[in-house]
Short mmCIF file of C-alpha atoms in Angstrom, two decimals:
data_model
loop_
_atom_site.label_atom_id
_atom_site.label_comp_id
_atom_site.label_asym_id
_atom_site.label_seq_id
_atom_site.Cartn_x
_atom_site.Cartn_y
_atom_site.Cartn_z
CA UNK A 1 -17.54 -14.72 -17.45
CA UNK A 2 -17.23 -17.73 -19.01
CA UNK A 3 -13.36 -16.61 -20.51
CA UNK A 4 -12.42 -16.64 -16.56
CA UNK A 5 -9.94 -19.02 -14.75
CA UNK A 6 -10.95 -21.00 -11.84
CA UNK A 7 -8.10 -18.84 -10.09
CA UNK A 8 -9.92 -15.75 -11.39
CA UNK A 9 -13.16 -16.58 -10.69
CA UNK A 10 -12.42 -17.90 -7.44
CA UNK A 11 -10.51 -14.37 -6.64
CA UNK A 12 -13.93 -12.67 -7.30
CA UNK A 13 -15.91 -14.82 -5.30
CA UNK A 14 -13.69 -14.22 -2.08
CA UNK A 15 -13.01 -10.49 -2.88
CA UNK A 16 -13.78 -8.03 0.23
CA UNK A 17 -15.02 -10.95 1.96
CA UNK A 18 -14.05 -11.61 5.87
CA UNK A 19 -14.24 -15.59 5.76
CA UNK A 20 -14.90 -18.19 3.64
CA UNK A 21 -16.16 -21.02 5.72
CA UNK A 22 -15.20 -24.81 4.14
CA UNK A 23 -13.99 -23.04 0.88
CA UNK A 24 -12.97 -26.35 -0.30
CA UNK A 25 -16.46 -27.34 -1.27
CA UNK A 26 -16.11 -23.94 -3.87
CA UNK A 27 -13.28 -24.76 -4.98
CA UNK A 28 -13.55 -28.32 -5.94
CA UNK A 29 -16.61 -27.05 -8.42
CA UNK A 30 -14.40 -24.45 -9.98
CA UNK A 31 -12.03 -27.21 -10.40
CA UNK A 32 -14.25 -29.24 -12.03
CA UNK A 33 -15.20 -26.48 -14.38
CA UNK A 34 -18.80 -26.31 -12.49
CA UNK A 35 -21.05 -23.24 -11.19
CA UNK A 36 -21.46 -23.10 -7.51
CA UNK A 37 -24.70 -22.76 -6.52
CA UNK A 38 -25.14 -19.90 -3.96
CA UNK A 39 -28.10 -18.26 -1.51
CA UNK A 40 -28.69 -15.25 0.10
CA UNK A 41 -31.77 -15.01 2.23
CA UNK A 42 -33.28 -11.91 3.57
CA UNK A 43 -36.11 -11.69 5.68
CA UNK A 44 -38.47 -9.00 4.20
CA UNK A 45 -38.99 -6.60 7.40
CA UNK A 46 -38.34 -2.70 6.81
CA UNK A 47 -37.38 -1.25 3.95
CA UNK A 48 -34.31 -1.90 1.81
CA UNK A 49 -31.72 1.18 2.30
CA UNK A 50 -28.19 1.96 0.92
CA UNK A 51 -26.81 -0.88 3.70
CA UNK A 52 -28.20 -3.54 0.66
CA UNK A 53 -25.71 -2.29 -1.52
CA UNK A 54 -23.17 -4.42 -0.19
CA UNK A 55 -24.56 -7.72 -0.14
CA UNK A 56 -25.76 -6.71 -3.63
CA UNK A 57 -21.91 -6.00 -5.18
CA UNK A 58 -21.04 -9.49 -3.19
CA UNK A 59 -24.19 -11.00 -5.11
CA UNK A 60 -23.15 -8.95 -8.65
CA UNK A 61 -19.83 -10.33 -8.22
CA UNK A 62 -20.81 -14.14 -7.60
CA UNK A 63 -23.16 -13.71 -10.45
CA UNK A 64 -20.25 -12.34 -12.84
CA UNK A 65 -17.96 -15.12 -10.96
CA UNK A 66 -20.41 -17.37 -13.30
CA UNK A 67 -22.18 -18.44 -10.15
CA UNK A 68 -25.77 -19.61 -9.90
CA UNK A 69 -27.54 -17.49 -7.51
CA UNK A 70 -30.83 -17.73 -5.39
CA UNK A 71 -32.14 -14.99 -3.53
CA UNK A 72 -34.27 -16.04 -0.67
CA UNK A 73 -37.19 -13.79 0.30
CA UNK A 74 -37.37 -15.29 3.70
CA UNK A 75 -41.34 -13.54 4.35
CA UNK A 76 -41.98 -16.40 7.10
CA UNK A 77 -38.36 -16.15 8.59
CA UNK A 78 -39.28 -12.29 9.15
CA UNK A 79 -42.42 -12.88 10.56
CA UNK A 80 -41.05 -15.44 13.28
CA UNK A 81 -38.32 -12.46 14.60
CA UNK A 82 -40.47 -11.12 17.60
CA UNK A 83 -43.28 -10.03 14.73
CA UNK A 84 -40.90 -7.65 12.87
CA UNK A 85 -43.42 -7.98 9.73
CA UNK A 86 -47.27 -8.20 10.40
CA UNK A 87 -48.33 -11.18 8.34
CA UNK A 88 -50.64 -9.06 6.59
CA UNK A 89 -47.91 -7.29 5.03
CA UNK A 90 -45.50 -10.13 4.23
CA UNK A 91 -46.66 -11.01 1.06
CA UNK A 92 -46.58 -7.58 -0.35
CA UNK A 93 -43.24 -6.82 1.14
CA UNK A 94 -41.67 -10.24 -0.40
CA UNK A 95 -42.84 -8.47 -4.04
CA UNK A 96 -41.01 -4.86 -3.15
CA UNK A 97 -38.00 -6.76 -2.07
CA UNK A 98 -37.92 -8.52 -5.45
CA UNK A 99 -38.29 -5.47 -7.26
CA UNK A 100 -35.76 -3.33 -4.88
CA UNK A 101 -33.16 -6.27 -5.61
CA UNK A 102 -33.59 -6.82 -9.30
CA UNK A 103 -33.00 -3.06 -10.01
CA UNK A 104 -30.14 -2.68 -7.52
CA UNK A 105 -28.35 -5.57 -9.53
CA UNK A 106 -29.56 -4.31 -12.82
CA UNK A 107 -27.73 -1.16 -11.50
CA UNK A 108 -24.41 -2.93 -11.10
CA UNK A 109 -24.48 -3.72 -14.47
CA UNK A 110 -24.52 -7.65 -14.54
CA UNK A 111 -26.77 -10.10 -15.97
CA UNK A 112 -29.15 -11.59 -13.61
CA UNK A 113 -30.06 -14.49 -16.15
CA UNK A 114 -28.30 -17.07 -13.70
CA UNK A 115 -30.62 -15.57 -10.66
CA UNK A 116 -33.85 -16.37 -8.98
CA UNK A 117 -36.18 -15.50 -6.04
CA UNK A 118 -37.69 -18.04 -4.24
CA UNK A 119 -40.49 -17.20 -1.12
CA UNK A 120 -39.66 -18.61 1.95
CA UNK A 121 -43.22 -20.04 2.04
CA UNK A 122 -43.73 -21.23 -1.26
CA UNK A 123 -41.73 -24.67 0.52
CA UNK A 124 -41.23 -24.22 4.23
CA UNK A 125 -44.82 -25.50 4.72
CA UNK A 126 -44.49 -28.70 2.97
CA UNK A 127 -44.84 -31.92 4.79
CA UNK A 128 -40.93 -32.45 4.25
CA UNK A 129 -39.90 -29.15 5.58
CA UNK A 130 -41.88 -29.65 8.30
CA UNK A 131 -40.91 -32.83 9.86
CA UNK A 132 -37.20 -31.95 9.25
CA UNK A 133 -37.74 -28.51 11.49
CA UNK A 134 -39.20 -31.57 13.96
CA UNK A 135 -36.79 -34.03 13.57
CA UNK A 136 -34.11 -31.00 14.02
CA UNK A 137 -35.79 -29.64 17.01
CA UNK A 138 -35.39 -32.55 18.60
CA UNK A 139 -31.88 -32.66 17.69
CA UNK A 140 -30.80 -29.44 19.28
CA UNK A 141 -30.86 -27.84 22.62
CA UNK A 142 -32.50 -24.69 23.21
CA UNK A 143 -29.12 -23.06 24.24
CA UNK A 144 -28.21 -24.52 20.96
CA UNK A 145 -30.54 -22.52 19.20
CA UNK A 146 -30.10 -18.99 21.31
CA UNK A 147 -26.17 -18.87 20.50
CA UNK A 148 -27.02 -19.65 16.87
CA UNK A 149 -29.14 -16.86 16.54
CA UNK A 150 -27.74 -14.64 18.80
CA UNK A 151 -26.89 -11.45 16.85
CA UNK A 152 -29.50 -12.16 14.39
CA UNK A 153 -32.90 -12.42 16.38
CA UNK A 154 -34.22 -10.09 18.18
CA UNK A 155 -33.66 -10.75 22.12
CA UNK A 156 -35.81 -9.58 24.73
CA UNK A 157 -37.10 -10.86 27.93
CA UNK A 158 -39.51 -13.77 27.69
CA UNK A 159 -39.39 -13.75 23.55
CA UNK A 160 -41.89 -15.31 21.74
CA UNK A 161 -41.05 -19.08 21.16
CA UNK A 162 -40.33 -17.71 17.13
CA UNK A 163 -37.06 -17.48 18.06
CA UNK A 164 -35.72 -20.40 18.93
CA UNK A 165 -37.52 -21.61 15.19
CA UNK A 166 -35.85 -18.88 13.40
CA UNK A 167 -32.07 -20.37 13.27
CA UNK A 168 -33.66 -24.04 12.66
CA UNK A 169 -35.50 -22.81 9.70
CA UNK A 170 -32.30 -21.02 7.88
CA UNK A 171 -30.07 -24.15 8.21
CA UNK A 172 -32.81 -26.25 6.73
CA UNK A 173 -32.54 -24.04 3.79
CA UNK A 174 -29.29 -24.84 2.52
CA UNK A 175 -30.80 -28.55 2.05
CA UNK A 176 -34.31 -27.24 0.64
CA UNK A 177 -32.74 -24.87 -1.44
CA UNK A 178 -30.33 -27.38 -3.34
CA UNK A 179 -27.53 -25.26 -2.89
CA UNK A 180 -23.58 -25.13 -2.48
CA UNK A 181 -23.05 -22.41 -0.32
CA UNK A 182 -24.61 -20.00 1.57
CA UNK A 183 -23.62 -16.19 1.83
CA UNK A 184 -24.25 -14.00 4.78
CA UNK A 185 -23.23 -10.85 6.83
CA UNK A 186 -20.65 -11.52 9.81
CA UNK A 187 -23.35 -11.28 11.97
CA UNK A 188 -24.83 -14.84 10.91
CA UNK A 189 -21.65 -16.86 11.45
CA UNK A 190 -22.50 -18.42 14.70
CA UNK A 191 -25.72 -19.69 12.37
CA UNK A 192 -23.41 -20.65 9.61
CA UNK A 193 -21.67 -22.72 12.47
CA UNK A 194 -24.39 -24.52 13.90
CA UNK A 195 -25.25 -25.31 9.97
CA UNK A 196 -22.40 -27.64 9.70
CA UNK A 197 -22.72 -29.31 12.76
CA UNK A 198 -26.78 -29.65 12.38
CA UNK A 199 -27.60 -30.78 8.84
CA UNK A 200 -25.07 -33.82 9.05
CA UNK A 201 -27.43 -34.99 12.05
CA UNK A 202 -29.87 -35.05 10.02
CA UNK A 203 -28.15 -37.46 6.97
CA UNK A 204 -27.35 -33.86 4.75
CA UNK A 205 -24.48 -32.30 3.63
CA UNK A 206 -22.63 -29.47 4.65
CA UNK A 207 -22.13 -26.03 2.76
CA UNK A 208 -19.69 -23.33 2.61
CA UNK A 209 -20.20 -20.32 3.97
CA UNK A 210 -19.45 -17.04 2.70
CA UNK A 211 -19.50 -14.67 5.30
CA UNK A 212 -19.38 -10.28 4.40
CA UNK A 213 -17.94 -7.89 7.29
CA UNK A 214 -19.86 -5.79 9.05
CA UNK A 215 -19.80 -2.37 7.31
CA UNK A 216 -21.22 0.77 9.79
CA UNK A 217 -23.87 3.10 8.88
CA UNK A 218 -23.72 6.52 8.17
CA UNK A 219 -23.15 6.82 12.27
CA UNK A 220 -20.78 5.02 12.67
CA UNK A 221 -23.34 1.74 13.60
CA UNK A 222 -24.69 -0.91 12.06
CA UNK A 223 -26.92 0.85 8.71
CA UNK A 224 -30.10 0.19 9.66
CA UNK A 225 -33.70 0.59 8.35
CA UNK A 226 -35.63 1.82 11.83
CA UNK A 227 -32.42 4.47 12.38
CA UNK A 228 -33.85 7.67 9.55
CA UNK A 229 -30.11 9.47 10.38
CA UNK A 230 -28.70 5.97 9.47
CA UNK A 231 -29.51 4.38 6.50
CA UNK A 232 -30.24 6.12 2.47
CA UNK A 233 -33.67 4.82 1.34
CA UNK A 234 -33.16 3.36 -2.17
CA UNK A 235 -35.84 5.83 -3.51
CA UNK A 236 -33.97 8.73 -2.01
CA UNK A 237 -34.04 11.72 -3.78
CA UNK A 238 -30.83 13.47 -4.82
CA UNK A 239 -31.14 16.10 -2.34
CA UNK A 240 -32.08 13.89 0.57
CA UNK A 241 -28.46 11.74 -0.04
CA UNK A 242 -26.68 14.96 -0.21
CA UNK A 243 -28.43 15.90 2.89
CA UNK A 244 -27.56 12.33 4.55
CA UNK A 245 -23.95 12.21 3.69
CA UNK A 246 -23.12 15.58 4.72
CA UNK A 247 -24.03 14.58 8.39
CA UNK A 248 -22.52 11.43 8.20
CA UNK A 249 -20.06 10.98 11.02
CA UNK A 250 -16.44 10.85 9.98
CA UNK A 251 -13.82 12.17 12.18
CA UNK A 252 -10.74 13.04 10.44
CA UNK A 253 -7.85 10.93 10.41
CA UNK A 254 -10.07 8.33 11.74
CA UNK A 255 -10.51 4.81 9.37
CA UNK A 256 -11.92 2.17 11.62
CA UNK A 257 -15.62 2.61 12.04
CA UNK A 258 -15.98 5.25 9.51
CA UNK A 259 -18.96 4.79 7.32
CA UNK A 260 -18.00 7.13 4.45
CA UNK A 261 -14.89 5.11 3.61
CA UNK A 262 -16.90 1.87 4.13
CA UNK A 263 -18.98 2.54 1.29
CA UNK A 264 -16.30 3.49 -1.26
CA UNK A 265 -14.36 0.42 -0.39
CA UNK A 266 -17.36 -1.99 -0.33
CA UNK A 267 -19.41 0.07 -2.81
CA UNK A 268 -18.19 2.72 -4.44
CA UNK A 269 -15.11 1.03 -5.96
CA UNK A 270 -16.28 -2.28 -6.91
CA UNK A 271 -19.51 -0.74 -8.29
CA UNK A 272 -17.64 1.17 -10.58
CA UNK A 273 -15.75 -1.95 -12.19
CA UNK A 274 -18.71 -4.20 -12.40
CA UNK A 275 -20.59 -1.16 -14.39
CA UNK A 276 -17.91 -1.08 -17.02
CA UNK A 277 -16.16 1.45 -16.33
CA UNK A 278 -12.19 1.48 -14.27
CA UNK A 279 -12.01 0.53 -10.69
CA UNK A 280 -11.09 4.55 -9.29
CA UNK A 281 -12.74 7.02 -7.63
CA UNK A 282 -11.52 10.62 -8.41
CA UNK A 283 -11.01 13.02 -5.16
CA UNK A 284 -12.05 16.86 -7.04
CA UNK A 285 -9.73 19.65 -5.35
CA UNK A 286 -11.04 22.62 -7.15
CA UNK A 287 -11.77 24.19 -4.47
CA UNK A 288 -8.63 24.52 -2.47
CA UNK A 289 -7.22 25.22 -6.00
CA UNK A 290 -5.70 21.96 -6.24
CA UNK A 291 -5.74 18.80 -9.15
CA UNK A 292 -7.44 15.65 -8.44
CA UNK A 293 -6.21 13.14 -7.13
CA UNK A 294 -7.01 9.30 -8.41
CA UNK A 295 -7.35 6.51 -6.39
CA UNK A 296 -7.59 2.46 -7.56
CA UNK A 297 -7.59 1.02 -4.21
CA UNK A 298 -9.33 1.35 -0.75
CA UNK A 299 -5.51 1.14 1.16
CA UNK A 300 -4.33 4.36 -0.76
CA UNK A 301 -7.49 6.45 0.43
CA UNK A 302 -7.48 4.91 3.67
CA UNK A 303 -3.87 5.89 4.14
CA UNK A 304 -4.10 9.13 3.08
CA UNK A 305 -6.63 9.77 5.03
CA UNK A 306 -5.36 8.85 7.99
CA UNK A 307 -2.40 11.49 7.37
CA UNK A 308 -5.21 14.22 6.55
CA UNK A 309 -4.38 14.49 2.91
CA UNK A 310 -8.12 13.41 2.44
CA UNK A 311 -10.89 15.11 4.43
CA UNK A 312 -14.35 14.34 5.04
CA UNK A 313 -15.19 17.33 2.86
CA UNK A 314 -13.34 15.66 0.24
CA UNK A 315 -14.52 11.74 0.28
CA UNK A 316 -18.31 12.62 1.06
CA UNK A 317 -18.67 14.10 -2.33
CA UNK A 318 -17.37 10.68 -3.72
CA UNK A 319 -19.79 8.77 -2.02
CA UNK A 320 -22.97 11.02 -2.73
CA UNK A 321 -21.95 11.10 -6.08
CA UNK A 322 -21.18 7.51 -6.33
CA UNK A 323 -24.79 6.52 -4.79
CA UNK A 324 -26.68 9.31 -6.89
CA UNK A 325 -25.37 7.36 -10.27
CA UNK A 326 -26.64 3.70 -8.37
CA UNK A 327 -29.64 5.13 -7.39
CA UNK A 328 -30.80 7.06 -10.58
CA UNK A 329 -30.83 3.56 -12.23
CA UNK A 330 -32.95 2.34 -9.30
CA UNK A 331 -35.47 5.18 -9.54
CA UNK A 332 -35.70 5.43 -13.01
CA UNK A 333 -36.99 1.06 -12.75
CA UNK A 334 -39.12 2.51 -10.14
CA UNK A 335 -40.62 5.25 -12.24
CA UNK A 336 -41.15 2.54 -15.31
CA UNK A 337 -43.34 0.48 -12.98
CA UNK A 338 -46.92 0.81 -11.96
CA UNK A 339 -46.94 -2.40 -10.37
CA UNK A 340 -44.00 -1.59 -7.86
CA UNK A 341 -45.37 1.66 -7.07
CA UNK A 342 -48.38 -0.16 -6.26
CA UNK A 343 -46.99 -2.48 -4.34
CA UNK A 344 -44.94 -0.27 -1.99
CA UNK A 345 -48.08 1.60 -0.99
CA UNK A 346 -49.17 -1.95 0.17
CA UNK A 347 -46.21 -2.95 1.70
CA UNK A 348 -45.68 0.19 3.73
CA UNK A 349 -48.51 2.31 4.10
CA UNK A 350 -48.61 5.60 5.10
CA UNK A 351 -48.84 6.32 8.55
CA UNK A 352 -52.34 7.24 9.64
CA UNK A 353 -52.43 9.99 11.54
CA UNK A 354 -53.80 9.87 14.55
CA UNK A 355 -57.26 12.13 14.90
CA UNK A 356 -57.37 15.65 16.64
CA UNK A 357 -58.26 15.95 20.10
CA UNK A 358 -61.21 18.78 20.65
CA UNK A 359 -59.81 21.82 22.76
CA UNK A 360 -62.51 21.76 25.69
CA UNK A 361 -63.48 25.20 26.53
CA UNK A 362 -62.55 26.61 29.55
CA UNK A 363 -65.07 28.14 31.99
CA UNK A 364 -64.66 31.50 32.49
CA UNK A 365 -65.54 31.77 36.53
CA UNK A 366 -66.87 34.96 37.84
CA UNK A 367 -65.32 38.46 38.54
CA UNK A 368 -67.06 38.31 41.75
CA UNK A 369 -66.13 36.33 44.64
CA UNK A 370 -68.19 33.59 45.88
CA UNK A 371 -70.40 33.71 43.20
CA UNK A 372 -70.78 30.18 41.76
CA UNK A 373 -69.90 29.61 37.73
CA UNK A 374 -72.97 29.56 36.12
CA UNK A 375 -71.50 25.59 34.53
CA UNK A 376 -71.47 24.45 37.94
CA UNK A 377 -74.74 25.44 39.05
CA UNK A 378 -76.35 23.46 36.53
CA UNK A 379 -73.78 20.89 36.58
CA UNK A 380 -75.74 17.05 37.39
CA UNK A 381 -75.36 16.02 40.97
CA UNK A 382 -73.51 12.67 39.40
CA UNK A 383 -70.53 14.84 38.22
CA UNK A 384 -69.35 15.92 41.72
CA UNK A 385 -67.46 13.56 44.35
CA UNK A 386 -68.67 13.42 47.95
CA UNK A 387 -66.81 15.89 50.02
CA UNK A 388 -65.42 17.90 47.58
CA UNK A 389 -65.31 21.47 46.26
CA UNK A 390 -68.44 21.49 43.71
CA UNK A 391 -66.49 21.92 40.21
CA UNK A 392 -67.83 22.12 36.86
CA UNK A 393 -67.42 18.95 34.74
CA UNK A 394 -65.22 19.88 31.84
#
């Protein structure tokens, strides 16, 4: 996008986001005709569902913004919140991230020649790393680091001491990382926060932050990868999106926490400019005997429906459509490659199921009363408590 203004390219870099922490530090390297270098860091836990589409436009669109991008497979940071990846599964889960990523990007139709992974591990054991996370733990309170990671680690009662290292260990990034900027959900901000105010104390500089809204699942929460009714597995099969979307929850007339219209306006719409094509999505009426209607902006559709000109029957078939096309390209990567098909029976095997319990047989008794079952008779002495009933072992 090299033909791009630094108006222009600065427009695509804030698109559809909520906030743009110090944007000044972005701007300045437009200015200057420079690429801002950018990370996103994901902690490789459960698997990567439809919800990753939206970073993944953001990260498509920073990428076609001309912007240098580094994708952090953050394997320790996912092991330190409350155990959410056994360590014996990191690794392999870091490697199906990588693969899930490159093909969802791939599927957005940009170049990822100006992106890289980096492991979490491959420098947050060094000697430097290290005595930084000291020297910054000594730094910060431990209130300090519980509102910083608030809405991103898991809290429970008498959590492991993780935790508190978790938030430490993603501000120290920015610095280890060598980056301009780091981009995030809305949930992160209060980290993004305590960034600017911690890495000065320790002699660094401070970042901007770009920060994505919060975009509910298909019910109406937060998409997430341990809810089945709630997220769209990137390997989904056609059928099984239908299926999803259909039950999606999406009350009619209703635009604030609907999921449906949340993807179309943070997926569905910019996905279909960055593949080429023209920013629209086209609403089929056949069925009520009526012509389509074309829309170029989320406002339009979210206006009409809120006066019931749209339905949920009519805007669920854009977005299972919409994710079918994004996902084909995804499965058909997937398909090509032995080694990620490998690698995702590694990362999450099957469950095993647990073994069969033997019915024990019933005694039958006797027909006639008093008469002693002939199991109890021989039953061992051991097998029957003082002062009770004699009763066959079973």
């Amino acid at each position: 996008m090299a033909t791009l203004t630094a108006e222009a390219r600065l427009a695509l870099i804030r698109e559809n986001l909520a906030e743009l922490l110090n944007p000044e530090i972005i701007e300045k390297i437009l200015t200057e005709g420079g690429n801002p270098k950018i990370y996103w860091g994901t902690a490789t836990t459960g698997r990567p569902h439809a919800g990753y589409m939206v970073p993944a436009i953001k990260i498509a669109q920073l990428l076609a913004a001309g912007c240098e991008v580094t994708v952090l497979l953050a394997d320790i940071h996912g092991f330190l919140d409350n155990l959410k990846a056994p360590i014996e599964l990191v690794e392999s889960r870091a490697q199906f991230y990588r693969f899930c990523i490159t093909a969802l990007l791939k599927a957005m139709g940009v170049s990822v020649d100006k992106l890289r992974f980096v492991l979490g591990s491959s420098y947050q054991k060094s000697a430097e790393y290290v005595m930084d996370l000291y020297k910054i733990s000594s730094l910060i309170s431990e209130n300090d680091a519980k509102r910083a990671g608030a809405e991103i680690v898991k809290q429970s009662d008498n959590a492991p001491l993780s935790g508190l290292l978790y938030p430490a260990l993603q501000v120290l990034d920015e610095q280890y990382l060598d980056v301009d900027a780091q981009f995030g959900g809305m949930d992160q901000r209060k980290l993004f926060v305590a960034a600017t105010e911690w890495l000065p104390k320790l002699g660094y500089k401070q970042r901007a932050h770009l920060i994505n809204p919060m975009v509910p699942g298909l019910q109406g929460s937060k998409m997430s990868s341990s809810d089945e009714n709630s997220k769209i597995d990137l390997l989904d099969s056609p059928e099984t999106i239908t299926k999803k979307v259909k039950k999606a929850v999406a009350a009619p007339k209703e635009v604030e926490g609907n999921g449906v219209l949340a993807l179309i306006e943070y997926v569905i719409l910019p996905a279909a400019e960055l593949r080429g094509g023209k920013r629209q999505v086209v609403i089929d009426r056949s069925r009520d005997g009526l012509e389509p209607l074309t829309y170029t902006n989320i406002k339009d559709i979210q206006d009409d429906y809120a006066k019931d000109i749209l339905t949920p029957q009519l805007i669920k078939p854009v977005v299972t459509n919409g994710l079918i096309e994004i996902m084909t390209s995804i499965q058909a990567d997937y398909q090509a490659s032995k080694e990620w098909q490998e690698i995702t029976l590694k990362a999450y095997p099957p469950p095993v199921a647990a073994p069969k319990k033997e019915k024990k047989k019933k005694g039958k008794g006797s027909m006639h009363p008093g008469k002693k079952p002939e199991a109890a008779a021989d039953a061992p002495e051991e097998s029957r408590k003082d002062g009770e009933t004699e009763i066959p072992v079973r």
